[in-house]
Amino acid sequence: MKKKYINYKIFKTKYFWISLSFFIWMFFFDTNSLILHWKLKKTMNKMILDRDYLKNKIFLEGDHLKKLNNNPKYLEKIAREKFYMKKEDEDLFILSKT
């Protein structure tokens, strides 16, 4: 029975070890390593999602501000619901669910 012979000469050359150490250095230890790029990409994607959320929030708040400036009934509704304001001749009762 004949055994298969695998040539391990490549592991004995200095070029292999230099190349291997170079790639290990570039992947893990360099200032521009792949791990750092992966973390930066993850942070960038999170910031893009936050930016889109805030743009949408600014648009909604701008629409809300236009309604408050142009519609006095809407302004009165918001004042009564959120800030518990009342007219002079009214009594205000606040009921809470507990």
Backbone as CSV, one residue per row, in Angstrom:
resi,resn,N_x,N_y,N_z,CA_x,CA_y,CA_z,C_x,C_y,C_z
1,MET,0.852,-1.163,0.000,0.000,0.000,0.000,0.903,1.233,0.000
2,LYS,0.591,2.107,-0.902,1.424,3.298,-1.077,0.784,4.486,-0.364
3,LYS,1.566,5.177,0.475,1.062,6.349,1.185,1.217,7.573,0.304
4,LYS,0.259,8.463,0.444,0.339,9.711,-0.312,1.326,10.627,0.387
5,TYR,2.157,11.234,-0.387,3.179,12.119,0.162,2.772,13.563,-0.124
6,ILE,2.646,14.351,0.918,2.315,15.764,0.770,3.598,16.540,0.931
7,ASN,3.801,17.443,0.021,5.039,18.214,0.015,4.923,19.372,1.003
8,TYR,5.712,19.301,2.066,5.707,20.342,3.078,6.893,21.283,2.919
9,LYS,7.504,21.281,1.793,8.664,22.145,1.578,8.290,23.627,1.638
10,ILE,7.081,23.915,1.240,6.656,25.316,1.204,6.661,25.932,2.605
11,PHE,6.421,25.120,3.630,6.410,25.634,5.002,7.812,25.915,5.529
12,LYS,8.797,25.468,4.827,10.177,25.678,5.265,10.822,26.895,4.620
13,THR,10.149,27.515,3.687,10.758,28.662,3.007,10.520,29.940,3.795
14,LYS,11.456,30.842,3.670,11.333,32.124,4.373,10.273,33.012,3.722
15,TYR,10.023,32.836,2.435,9.025,33.643,1.731,7.616,33.355,2.245
16,PHE,7.369,32.092,2.534,6.075,31.720,3.091,5.863,32.385,4.452
17,TRP,6.847,32.292,5.329,6.722,32.847,6.670,6.648,34.368,6.649
18,ILE,7.391,35.001,5.761,7.314,36.460,5.631,5.937,36.870,5.123
19,SER,5.443,36.166,4.122,4.107,36.477,3.587,3.024,36.242,4.634
20,LEU,3.129,35.146,5.350,2.149,34.847,6.384,2.164,35.902,7.484
21,SER,3.329,36.277,7.924,3.408,37.311,8.967,2.896,38.654,8.447
22,PHE,3.137,38.973,7.178,2.625,40.209,6.588,1.099,40.228,6.597
23,PHE,0.483,39.133,6.173,-0.976,39.080,6.135,-1.579,39.113,7.543
24,ILE,-0.960,38.431,8.473,-1.447,38.484,9.846,-1.355,39.908,10.384
25,TRP,-0.237,40.552,10.103,-0.055,41.934,10.551,-1.118,42.851,9.934
26,MET,-1.350,42.714,8.646,-2.318,43.576,7.958,-3.750,43.308,8.415
27,PHE,-4.086,42.067,8.703,-5.453,41.729,9.101,-5.766,42.142,10.530
28,PHE,-4.807,42.058,11.435,-5.121,42.230,12.843,-4.448,43.416,13.528
29,PHE,-3.202,43.717,13.199,-2.435,44.660,14.005,-2.218,46.028,13.381
30,ASP,-2.365,46.160,12.111,-2.094,47.429,11.445,-3.174,48.458,11.802
31,THR,-2.844,49.738,11.621,-3.828,50.779,11.920,-4.996,50.758,10.937
32,ASN,-4.810,50.156,9.796,-5.883,50.015,8.807,-6.298,48.553,8.671
33,SER,-6.396,47.858,9.763,-6.692,46.430,9.742,-8.132,46.166,9.310
34,LEU,-8.373,44.932,8.949,-9.726,44.553,8.524,-10.710,44.618,9.683
35,ILE,-10.252,44.306,10.866,-11.134,44.375,12.035,-11.563,45.826,12.280
36,LEU,-10.639,46.751,12.160,-10.969,48.167,12.333,-11.931,48.636,11.244
37,HIS,-11.697,48.208,10.010,-12.610,48.568,8.920,-14.005,48.010,9.162
38,TRP,-14.076,46.792,9.683,-15.376,46.192,9.973,-16.109,46.986,11.051
39,LYS,-15.397,47.384,12.103,-16.024,48.179,13.167,-16.473,49.542,12.654
40,LEU,-15.642,50.174,11.825,-16.007,51.479,11.277,-17.214,51.378,10.344
41,LYS,-17.267,50.327,9.565,-18.409,50.118,8.671,-19.690,49.919,9.477
42,LYS,-19.596,49.158,10.565,-20.753,48.930,11.434,-21.222,50.244,12.060
43,THR,-20.273,51.055,12.520,-20.608,52.358,13.104,-21.221,53.274,12.064
44,MET,-20.672,53.243,10.856,-21.197,54.091,9.790,-22.636,53.705,9.439
45,ASN,-22.926,52.423,9.369,-24.295,51.981,9.070,-25.261,52.411,10.170
46,LYS,-24.822,52.340,11.432,-25.667,52.789,12.538,-25.914,54.291,12.450
47,MET,-24.891,55.046,12.095,-25.043,56.498,11.966,-25.968,56.859,10.800
48,ILE,-25.914,56.103,9.730,-26.811,56.350,8.595,-28.263,56.105,9.016
49,LEU,-28.494,55.036,9.773,-29.856,54.770,10.254,-30.331,55.877,11.194
50,ASP,-29.439,56.341,12.077,-29.790,57.440,12.978,-30.087,58.716,12.195
51,ARG,-29.277,58.992,11.163,-29.489,60.184,10.337,-30.851,60.136,9.655
52,ASP,-31.194,58.988,9.090,-32.488,58.858,8.412,-33.645,59.023,9.392
53,TYR,-33.496,58.456,10.592,-34.536,58.604,11.610,-34.701,60.077,11.995
54,LEU,-33.587,60.767,12.189,-33.666,62.173,12.591,-34.196,63.065,11.471
55,LYS,-33.867,62.754,10.220,-34.431,63.518,9.102,-35.949,63.373,9.062
56,ASN,-36.407,62.148,9.284,-37.851,61.910,9.299,-38.495,62.653,10.467
57,LYS,-37.846,62.629,11.628,-38.363,63.327,12.811,-38.422,64.841,12.572
58,ILE,-37.400,65.408,11.938,-37.388,66.844,11.632,-38.516,67.194,10.680
59,PHE,-38.763,66.338,9.681,-39.859,66.583,8.744,-41.202,66.579,9.471
60,LEU,-41.398,65.603,10.356,-42.666,65.524,11.093,-42.844,66.714,12.037
61,GLU,-41.773,67.126,12.701,-41.858,68.275,13.606,-42.098,69.572,12.832
62,GLY,-41.534,69.687,11.635,-41.794,70.867,10.799,-43.250,70.935,10.387
63,ASP,-43.809,69.782,10.052,-45.233,69.727,9.703,-46.093,70.090,10.911
64,HIS,-45.700,69.591,12.067,-46.412,69.903,13.311,-46.334,71.409,13.612
65,LEU,-45.191,72.017,13.403,-45.019,73.454,13.640,-45.873,74.283,12.685
66,LYS,-45.961,73.860,11.429,-46.814,74.573,10.472,-48.277,74.525,10.907
67,LYS,-48.708,73.354,11.393,-50.091,73.241,11.884,-50.319,74.152,13.084
68,LEU,-49.346,74.208,13.994,-49.499,75.053,15.175,-49.551,76.531,14.810
69,ASN,-48.789,76.950,13.818,-48.764,78.361,13.417,-49.991,78.762,12.619
70,ASN,-50.593,77.843,11.880,-51.671,78.198,10.959,-53.068,77.858,11.466
71,ASN,-53.197,76.969,12.423,-54.505,76.497,12.846,-54.694,76.758,14.344
72,PRO,-55.474,77.780,14.725,-55.654,78.078,16.159,-56.405,76.984,16.917
73,LYS,-57.294,76.264,16.275,-58.015,75.183,16.948,-57.056,74.028,17.287
74,TYR,-56.123,73.750,16.397,-55.126,72.713,16.659,-54.211,73.144,17.809
75,LEU,-53.862,74.428,17.832,-53.031,74.960,18.908,-53.747,74.821,20.253
76,GLU,-55.041,75.117,20.274,-55.812,74.986,21.514,-55.911,73.516,21.940
77,LYS,-56.093,72.636,20.982,-56.185,71.207,21.277,-54.883,70.698,21.913
78,ILE,-53.758,71.073,21.349,-52.464,70.643,21.884,-52.229,71.242,23.273
79,ALA,-52.591,72.503,23.454,-52.409,73.153,24.755,-53.238,72.451,25.828
80,ARG,-54.446,72.052,25.485,-55.306,71.389,26.469,-54.820,69.963,26.766
81,GLU,-54.412,69.219,25.740,-54.059,67.812,25.924,-52.681,67.624,26.553
82,LYS,-51.714,68.353,26.079,-50.344,68.115,26.534,-49.940,68.979,27.718
83,PHE,-50.411,70.184,27.775,-49.953,71.111,28.817,-51.031,71.407,29.863
84,TYR,-52.180,70.759,29.748,-53.278,70.877,30.706,-53.680,72.343,30.945
85,MET,-53.742,73.124,29.892,-54.178,74.521,30.012,-55.702,74.568,29.932
86,LYS,-56.263,75.621,30.502,-57.726,75.749,30.515,-58.095,77.213,30.346
87,LYS,-59.352,77.412,30.031,-59.864,78.775,29.933,-60.175,79.287,31.338
88,GLU,-60.467,80.576,31.431,-60.700,81.209,32.734,-61.894,80.607,33.474
89,ASP,-62.958,80.325,32.747,-64.188,79.890,33.420,-64.343,78.361,33.433
90,GLU,-63.278,77.610,33.250,-63.359,76.157,33.224,-62.641,75.558,34.443
91,ASP,-63.100,74.371,34.793,-62.386,73.575,35.789,-61.743,72.394,35.087
92,LEU,-60.604,72.017,35.578,-59.850,70.951,34.942,-59.746,69.750,35.887
93,PHE,-60.188,68.594,35.414,-60.074,67.359,36.167,-59.183,66.412,35.397
94,ILE,-58.142,65.945,36.054,-57.202,65.012,35.410,-57.412,63.638,36.003
95,LEU,-57.764,62.681,35.128,-57.984,61.303,35.555,-56.838,60.474,35.018
96,SER,-56.280,59.657,35.883,-55.181,58.810,35.441,-55.527,57.349,35.688
97,LYS,-54.991,56.494,34.876,-55.222,55.046,35.015,-54.102,54.490,35.889
98,THR,-54.479,53.992,37.064,-53.483,53.378,37.953,-53.977,52.086,38.518
